[in-house]
């Protein structure tokens, strides 16, 4: 049985971390080590983690350096053949590791095995909708436009793939895997997956089942969306170092447009109608083909933005609730169908 190293970066998650750790300890696949990297938390996160006595757990403390640096710390100390990432506020279903180990063991060309996610709220209640990802034949352009590895709690990665993309951090002299440049946050994940695809021959492949429970933060403000857009621009700039000018010329406009549409949808969830309209129009102005490549999602994003801006909030939220129910039902039906195939 392969040893799996599970890495949880922890920062200010006292409300959730006990359940996150418990979801790892409840895995049906038992041959794992759990590295909890406390990234300078000032709340009770570290003390809560100390209450677990399972011998497979190791807690590492460091000054606050960001999630990328915390993951790098864990990877450097990982003993496993496979490395599984889990954020400190998300959860796993009990058979997640078992499914990914089976997938990687049976797929020698796959370097990253990931899953879909089901959305939950702050109280662990399922929201009835899913993060639907393309699962096979993933290209670099898919990573830039559709982010199939939808969050930092879905991937399980071969250790040898991580070794293939490692680099020496100039400031610390330490081996790194995720770029710890804070101006890159929260786009450091996509930058890492893109580097994997462009610098190695390993494939990225997903499982149809929602094996991760991804927690949606209903709070936030539109300024965070502009920060995320800035980090995306930083990510594309960094990608120029290992991407040919011809490929970047082909990818840059669609990558920006799809990201702007994603941020527009996020603005809608934050009830920031004017921001959603701004991002939607920018997406179309940069890359009008998005309307023809994914007409339904693009039109729905634009319509949602305008409805939020024009309608009374109570009326809009009634329409939104019905739309989410229909979407969730269709997504669940699709997942079940794919699992039967």
Tab-separated table of C-alpha atoms in Angstrom, residues 4-333:
chain	number	residue	atom	x	y	z
A	4	UNK	CA	-0.055	9.168	1.252
A	5	UNK	CA	1.079	12.426	2.818
A	6	UNK	CA	-1.850	14.707	3.605
A	7	UNK	CA	-0.915	18.380	4.009
A	8	UNK	CA	-3.238	20.885	5.684
A	9	UNK	CA	-2.084	24.531	5.709
A	10	UNK	CA	-3.690	26.154	8.745
A	11	UNK	CA	-4.301	29.850	9.307
A	12	UNK	CA	-7.077	31.338	11.448
A	13	UNK	CA	-9.499	28.423	10.992
A	14	UNK	CA	-10.370	27.627	14.608
A	15	UNK	CA	-14.038	27.346	13.646
A	16	UNK	CA	-13.433	24.543	11.150
A	17	UNK	CA	-10.088	22.818	11.690
A	18	UNK	CA	-11.311	20.104	14.074
A	19	UNK	CA	-13.833	18.865	11.510
A	20	UNK	CA	-11.255	19.105	8.730
A	21	UNK	CA	-8.752	16.953	10.623
A	22	UNK	CA	-11.495	14.520	11.646
A	23	UNK	CA	-12.483	14.058	7.990
A	24	UNK	CA	-8.910	12.910	7.285
A	25	UNK	CA	-8.821	10.541	10.242
A	26	UNK	CA	-12.123	9.022	9.047
A	27	UNK	CA	-10.638	7.962	5.690
A	28	UNK	CA	-11.171	4.356	4.664
A	29	UNK	CA	-7.609	4.362	3.295
A	30	UNK	CA	-5.510	4.202	6.455
A	31	UNK	CA	-1.926	4.340	5.211
A	32	UNK	CA	-1.293	8.064	5.457
A	33	UNK	CA	0.629	10.642	7.430
A	34	UNK	CA	-0.989	13.976	8.210
A	35	UNK	CA	1.204	17.073	8.237
A	36	UNK	CA	-0.559	20.096	9.714
A	37	UNK	CA	1.378	23.279	8.906
A	38	UNK	CA	0.300	26.136	11.155
A	39	UNK	CA	1.154	29.294	9.256
A	40	UNK	CA	1.377	31.687	12.177
A	41	UNK	CA	-2.230	31.477	13.384
A	42	UNK	CA	-3.114	33.836	16.227
A	43	UNK	CA	-6.447	32.196	17.062
A	44	UNK	CA	-6.926	28.748	18.686
A	45	UNK	CA	-6.195	26.728	15.520
A	46	UNK	CA	-2.870	25.372	16.804
A	47	UNK	CA	-4.263	24.453	20.232
A	48	UNK	CA	-7.208	22.631	18.630
A	49	UNK	CA	-4.860	20.616	16.414
A	50	UNK	CA	-2.800	19.643	19.467
A	51	UNK	CA	-5.838	17.906	20.949
A	52	UNK	CA	-5.604	15.124	18.347
A	53	UNK	CA	-3.445	12.233	19.519
A	54	UNK	CA	-3.334	10.054	16.399
A	55	UNK	CA	0.321	9.061	15.858
A	56	UNK	CA	0.022	9.710	12.119
A	57	UNK	CA	-0.290	13.450	12.812
A	58	UNK	CA	2.668	15.814	12.847
A	59	UNK	CA	2.197	19.526	13.550
A	60	UNK	CA	4.657	22.037	12.101
A	61	UNK	CA	4.662	25.703	13.099
A	62	UNK	CA	6.086	28.602	11.125
A	63	UNK	CA	5.745	32.360	10.903
A	64	UNK	CA	3.002	33.545	8.606
A	65	UNK	CA	4.223	33.261	5.018
A	66	UNK	CA	1.076	32.377	3.093
A	67	UNK	CA	-0.588	29.188	1.886
A	68	UNK	CA	1.984	28.475	-0.832
A	69	UNK	CA	4.860	28.576	1.669
A	70	UNK	CA	2.894	26.382	4.103
A	71	UNK	CA	2.315	23.772	1.407
A	72	UNK	CA	5.997	23.898	0.451
A	73	UNK	CA	6.972	23.264	4.069
A	74	UNK	CA	4.739	20.210	4.149
A	75	UNK	CA	5.942	18.857	0.807
A	76	UNK	CA	9.596	19.150	1.852
A	77	UNK	CA	8.870	16.927	4.860
A	78	UNK	CA	6.519	14.523	3.057
A	79	UNK	CA	7.446	10.841	3.216
A	80	UNK	CA	4.584	9.609	1.054
A	81	UNK	CA	4.506	8.386	-2.524
A	82	UNK	CA	1.456	10.587	-3.078
A	83	UNK	CA	0.755	14.052	-1.641
A	84	UNK	CA	-2.834	15.112	-0.951
A	85	UNK	CA	-3.730	18.744	-0.274
A	86	UNK	CA	-6.576	19.910	1.948
A	87	UNK	CA	-7.390	23.459	3.029
A	88	UNK	CA	-8.086	24.069	6.700
A	89	UNK	CA	-11.796	24.809	6.295
A	90	UNK	CA	-12.809	22.104	3.793
A	91	UNK	CA	-13.806	18.458	4.292
A	92	UNK	CA	-13.289	15.118	2.584
A	93	UNK	CA	-15.792	12.304	2.193
A	94	UNK	CA	-14.509	9.096	3.862
A	95	UNK	CA	-13.463	7.238	0.701
A	96	UNK	CA	-11.655	10.122	-1.020
A	97	UNK	CA	-8.086	8.879	-0.519
A	98	UNK	CA	-9.074	5.323	-1.389
A	99	UNK	CA	-10.484	6.440	-4.748
A	100	UNK	CA	-7.476	8.588	-5.624
A	101	UNK	CA	-4.951	5.914	-4.696
A	102	UNK	CA	-6.837	3.423	-6.889
A	103	UNK	CA	-6.842	5.966	-9.707
A	104	UNK	CA	-3.123	6.744	-9.524
A	105	UNK	CA	-2.125	3.102	-9.055
A	106	UNK	CA	-4.044	2.124	-12.186
A	107	UNK	CA	-3.070	5.149	-14.319
A	108	UNK	CA	0.720	5.319	-14.677
A	109	UNK	CA	0.636	8.396	-16.930
A	110	UNK	CA	-1.486	10.451	-14.518
A	111	UNK	CA	0.488	12.713	-12.194
A	112	UNK	CA	-2.413	14.542	-10.557
A	113	UNK	CA	-5.685	12.883	-9.626
A	114	UNK	CA	-8.449	15.296	-8.625
A	115	UNK	CA	-12.149	15.153	-7.923
A	116	UNK	CA	-15.216	17.286	-8.195
A	117	UNK	CA	-16.499	19.159	-5.160
A	118	UNK	CA	-19.856	19.615	-3.470
A	119	UNK	CA	-20.460	23.062	-1.990
A	120	UNK	CA	-21.284	23.423	1.706
A	121	UNK	CA	-22.025	26.452	3.871
A	122	UNK	CA	-20.447	27.599	7.131
A	123	UNK	CA	-22.531	25.076	9.085
A	124	UNK	CA	-21.551	22.111	6.824
A	125	UNK	CA	-24.980	22.169	5.159
A	126	UNK	CA	-24.906	21.017	1.513
A	127	UNK	CA	-25.892	23.804	-0.876
A	128	UNK	CA	-27.052	21.293	-3.477
A	129	UNK	CA	-24.666	22.476	-6.201
A	130	UNK	CA	-21.335	21.145	-7.398
A	131	UNK	CA	-18.052	22.314	-8.840
A	132	UNK	CA	-18.271	20.579	-12.195
A	133	UNK	CA	-14.938	19.987	-13.882
A	134	UNK	CA	-13.658	18.629	-17.135
A	135	UNK	CA	-12.083	15.293	-16.164
A	136	UNK	CA	-9.973	14.022	-19.065
A	137	UNK	CA	-7.876	15.267	-21.982
A	138	UNK	CA	-7.028	18.409	-20.028
A	139	UNK	CA	-4.951	21.003	-21.862
A	140	UNK	CA	-3.101	24.088	-20.622
A	141	UNK	CA	-5.877	26.231	-22.091
A	142	UNK	CA	-8.415	24.269	-20.020
A	143	UNK	CA	-6.437	25.193	-16.907
A	144	UNK	CA	-6.458	28.855	-17.859
A	145	UNK	CA	-10.107	29.042	-18.907
A	146	UNK	CA	-12.008	26.445	-16.895
A	147	UNK	CA	-9.744	25.572	-13.925
A	148	UNK	CA	-10.710	21.875	-13.763
A	149	UNK	CA	-8.742	21.496	-10.499
A	150	UNK	CA	-11.293	23.750	-8.896
A	151	UNK	CA	-9.807	24.294	-5.447
A	152	UNK	CA	-6.863	23.401	-3.216
A	153	UNK	CA	-8.624	20.504	-1.485
A	154	UNK	CA	-9.174	18.221	-4.471
A	155	UNK	CA	-5.737	17.128	-5.814
A	156	UNK	CA	-3.643	14.093	-4.949
A	157	UNK	CA	-0.214	14.393	-6.581
A	158	UNK	CA	2.623	11.977	-7.268
A	159	UNK	CA	5.689	12.948	-5.258
A	160	UNK	CA	7.874	12.404	-8.334
A	161	UNK	CA	5.881	15.017	-10.241
A	162	UNK	CA	6.469	17.531	-7.461
A	163	UNK	CA	10.175	16.714	-7.610
A	164	UNK	CA	10.131	17.395	-11.355
A	165	UNK	CA	8.863	20.984	-10.920
A	166	UNK	CA	10.772	21.948	-7.782
A	167	UNK	CA	12.915	25.063	-7.773
A	168	UNK	CA	15.102	26.889	-5.270
A	169	UNK	CA	13.445	29.878	-3.650
A	170	UNK	CA	15.888	32.791	-4.132
A	171	UNK	CA	15.222	34.470	-0.771
A	172	UNK	CA	15.300	31.415	1.492
A	173	UNK	CA	17.381	28.996	-0.566
A	174	UNK	CA	14.766	26.317	0.149
A	175	UNK	CA	13.204	23.911	-2.310
A	176	UNK	CA	9.796	25.118	-3.395
A	177	UNK	CA	6.944	23.759	-5.470
A	178	UNK	CA	4.248	26.423	-5.215
A	179	UNK	CA	5.372	29.979	-5.954
A	180	UNK	CA	5.216	31.855	-2.628
A	181	UNK	CA	5.067	35.318	-4.201
A	182	UNK	CA	2.154	36.855	-2.291
A	183	UNK	CA	1.102	38.983	-5.232
A	184	UNK	CA	0.240	35.657	-6.894
A	185	UNK	CA	-2.320	34.684	-4.223
A	186	UNK	CA	-4.916	33.234	-4.750
A	187	UNK	CA	-3.792	32.153	-8.248
A	188	UNK	CA	-0.752	30.167	-7.100
A	189	UNK	CA	-2.619	26.888	-7.605
A	190	UNK	CA	-3.266	27.425	-11.309
A	191	UNK	CA	0.313	28.615	-11.823
A	192	UNK	CA	1.567	25.354	-10.301
A	193	UNK	CA	-0.769	23.128	-12.355
A	194	UNK	CA	0.207	25.011	-15.517
A	195	UNK	CA	3.896	24.547	-14.754
A	196	UNK	CA	3.281	20.823	-14.270
A	197	UNK	CA	1.664	20.538	-17.689
A	198	UNK	CA	4.203	22.631	-19.566
A	199	UNK	CA	7.381	21.310	-17.945
A	200	UNK	CA	6.572	17.592	-17.640
A	201	UNK	CA	4.780	14.850	-19.569
A	202	UNK	CA	2.467	13.949	-16.678
A	203	UNK	CA	-1.298	14.109	-17.229
A	204	UNK	CA	-3.948	15.660	-15.005
A	205	UNK	CA	-7.119	13.602	-14.700
A	206	UNK	CA	-10.240	13.797	-12.559
A	207	UNK	CA	-12.813	11.533	-10.935
A	208	UNK	CA	-16.502	12.192	-11.540
A	209	UNK	CA	-17.582	11.829	-7.922
A	210	UNK	CA	-17.659	14.837	-5.577
A	211	UNK	CA	-15.111	13.640	-3.007
A	212	UNK	CA	-14.351	17.077	-1.518
A	213	UNK	CA	-16.773	19.288	0.388
A	214	UNK	CA	-15.782	22.838	-0.479
A	215	UNK	CA	-16.858	25.503	1.968
A	216	UNK	CA	-18.353	28.633	0.434
A	217	UNK	CA	-17.688	31.844	2.298
A	218	UNK	CA	-20.821	33.985	1.909
A	219	UNK	CA	-18.968	37.016	3.221
A	220	UNK	CA	-16.648	39.118	1.179
A	221	UNK	CA	-16.502	42.323	-0.754
A	222	UNK	CA	-15.869	43.362	-4.318
A	223	UNK	CA	-12.342	44.642	-3.535
A	224	UNK	CA	-11.304	40.996	-3.080
A	225	UNK	CA	-12.362	40.317	-6.661
A	226	UNK	CA	-10.047	43.023	-7.976
A	227	UNK	CA	-7.227	41.493	-5.912
A	228	UNK	CA	-7.937	38.119	-7.457
A	229	UNK	CA	-7.923	39.668	-10.926
A	230	UNK	CA	-4.540	41.239	-10.169
A	231	UNK	CA	-3.182	37.876	-9.013
A	232	UNK	CA	-4.416	36.294	-12.253
A	233	UNK	CA	-2.517	38.907	-14.258
A	234	UNK	CA	0.577	38.141	-12.174
A	235	UNK	CA	0.131	34.424	-12.873
A	236	UNK	CA	-0.012	35.007	-16.637
A	237	UNK	CA	3.084	37.182	-16.448
A	238	UNK	CA	4.993	34.459	-14.583
A	239	UNK	CA	3.843	31.881	-17.128
A	240	UNK	CA	5.679	33.781	-19.855
A	241	UNK	CA	8.953	32.465	-18.386
A	242	UNK	CA	8.139	28.881	-19.434
A	243	UNK	CA	5.661	29.422	-22.287
A	244	UNK	CA	6.498	30.277	-25.883
A	245	UNK	CA	5.434	33.727	-27.122
A	246	UNK	CA	3.210	32.034	-29.713
A	247	UNK	CA	1.295	30.073	-27.072
A	248	UNK	CA	0.904	33.096	-24.808
A	249	UNK	CA	-0.444	35.121	-27.716
A	250	UNK	CA	-3.033	32.390	-28.279
A	251	UNK	CA	-3.932	31.895	-24.618
A	252	UNK	CA	-3.817	35.310	-22.985
A	253	UNK	CA	-7.084	36.826	-24.202
A	254	UNK	CA	-9.280	33.770	-23.532
A	255	UNK	CA	-7.566	33.265	-20.157
A	256	UNK	CA	-8.405	36.820	-19.107
A	257	UNK	CA	-11.938	36.683	-20.478
A	258	UNK	CA	-12.851	33.425	-18.749
A	259	UNK	CA	-11.367	34.686	-15.489
A	260	UNK	CA	-13.359	37.912	-15.747
A	261	UNK	CA	-16.530	35.908	-16.323
A	262	UNK	CA	-15.718	33.770	-13.278
A	263	UNK	CA	-15.231	36.913	-11.193
A	264	UNK	CA	-18.504	38.303	-12.534
A	265	UNK	CA	-20.304	35.201	-11.279
A	266	UNK	CA	-18.580	35.592	-7.919
A	267	UNK	CA	-19.663	39.251	-7.824
A	268	UNK	CA	-23.237	38.091	-8.324
A	269	UNK	CA	-22.985	35.826	-5.262
A	270	UNK	CA	-21.721	38.833	-3.298
A	271	UNK	CA	-24.698	40.887	-4.542
A	272	UNK	CA	-22.295	43.303	-6.248
A	273	UNK	CA	-24.362	43.907	-9.362
A	274	UNK	CA	-22.392	46.806	-10.841
A	275	UNK	CA	-19.097	44.911	-10.408
A	276	UNK	CA	-20.626	41.842	-12.065
A	277	UNK	CA	-21.724	43.951	-15.037
A	278	UNK	CA	-18.282	45.569	-15.285
A	279	UNK	CA	-16.466	42.223	-15.342
A	280	UNK	CA	-18.960	40.679	-17.779
A	281	UNK	CA	-18.519	43.485	-20.282
A	282	UNK	CA	-14.732	43.405	-19.935
A	283	UNK	CA	-14.760	39.670	-20.665
A	284	UNK	CA	-16.718	40.220	-23.884
A	285	UNK	CA	-14.584	43.154	-24.968
A	286	UNK	CA	-11.344	41.182	-24.514
A	287	UNK	CA	-12.496	37.936	-26.136
A	288	UNK	CA	-15.871	38.005	-27.839
A	289	UNK	CA	-15.565	34.330	-28.815
A	290	UNK	CA	-16.433	33.377	-25.221
A	291	UNK	CA	-20.036	34.086	-26.211
A	292	UNK	CA	-19.879	31.425	-28.922
A	293	UNK	CA	-17.707	28.892	-27.086
A	294	UNK	CA	-19.917	28.815	-23.977
A	295	UNK	CA	-23.077	30.762	-24.891
A	296	UNK	CA	-25.322	29.474	-22.103
A	297	UNK	CA	-22.987	30.231	-19.216
A	298	UNK	CA	-21.906	33.580	-20.652
A	299	UNK	CA	-25.461	34.803	-21.305
A	300	UNK	CA	-26.620	33.585	-17.891
A	301	UNK	CA	-23.775	35.440	-16.188
A	302	UNK	CA	-24.632	38.668	-17.991
A	303	UNK	CA	-28.355	38.231	-17.334
A	304	UNK	CA	-27.763	37.520	-13.644
A	305	UNK	CA	-25.625	40.632	-13.330
A	306	UNK	CA	-28.303	42.868	-14.863
A	307	UNK	CA	-31.166	41.252	-12.954
A	308	UNK	CA	-29.273	41.765	-9.702
A	309	UNK	CA	-28.678	45.387	-10.623
A	310	UNK	CA	-32.262	46.107	-11.739
A	311	UNK	CA	-34.562	44.001	-9.554
A	312	UNK	CA	-35.412	44.367	-5.870
A	313	UNK	CA	-33.109	42.085	-3.897
A	314	UNK	CA	-35.961	39.967	-2.535
A	315	UNK	CA	-37.252	39.270	-6.053
A	316	UNK	CA	-33.795	38.508	-7.378
A	317	UNK	CA	-32.986	36.080	-4.568
A	318	UNK	CA	-36.226	34.160	-5.219
A	319	UNK	CA	-35.231	33.740	-8.866
A	320	UNK	CA	-31.680	32.836	-7.850
A	321	UNK	CA	-32.863	30.186	-5.382
A	322	UNK	CA	-35.019	28.486	-8.041
A	323	UNK	CA	-32.177	28.612	-10.572
A	324	UNK	CA	-29.741	27.033	-8.106
A	325	UNK	CA	-32.179	24.215	-7.354
A	326	UNK	CA	-32.531	23.437	-11.051
A	327	UNK	CA	-28.763	23.662	-11.601
A	328	UNK	CA	-27.985	21.412	-8.642
A	329	UNK	CA	-30.495	18.810	-9.761
A	330	UNK	CA	-29.034	18.748	-13.276
A	331	UNK	CA	-25.475	18.532	-11.944
A	332	UNK	CA	-26.321	15.642	-9.628
A	333	UNK	CA	-28.044	13.783	-12.454
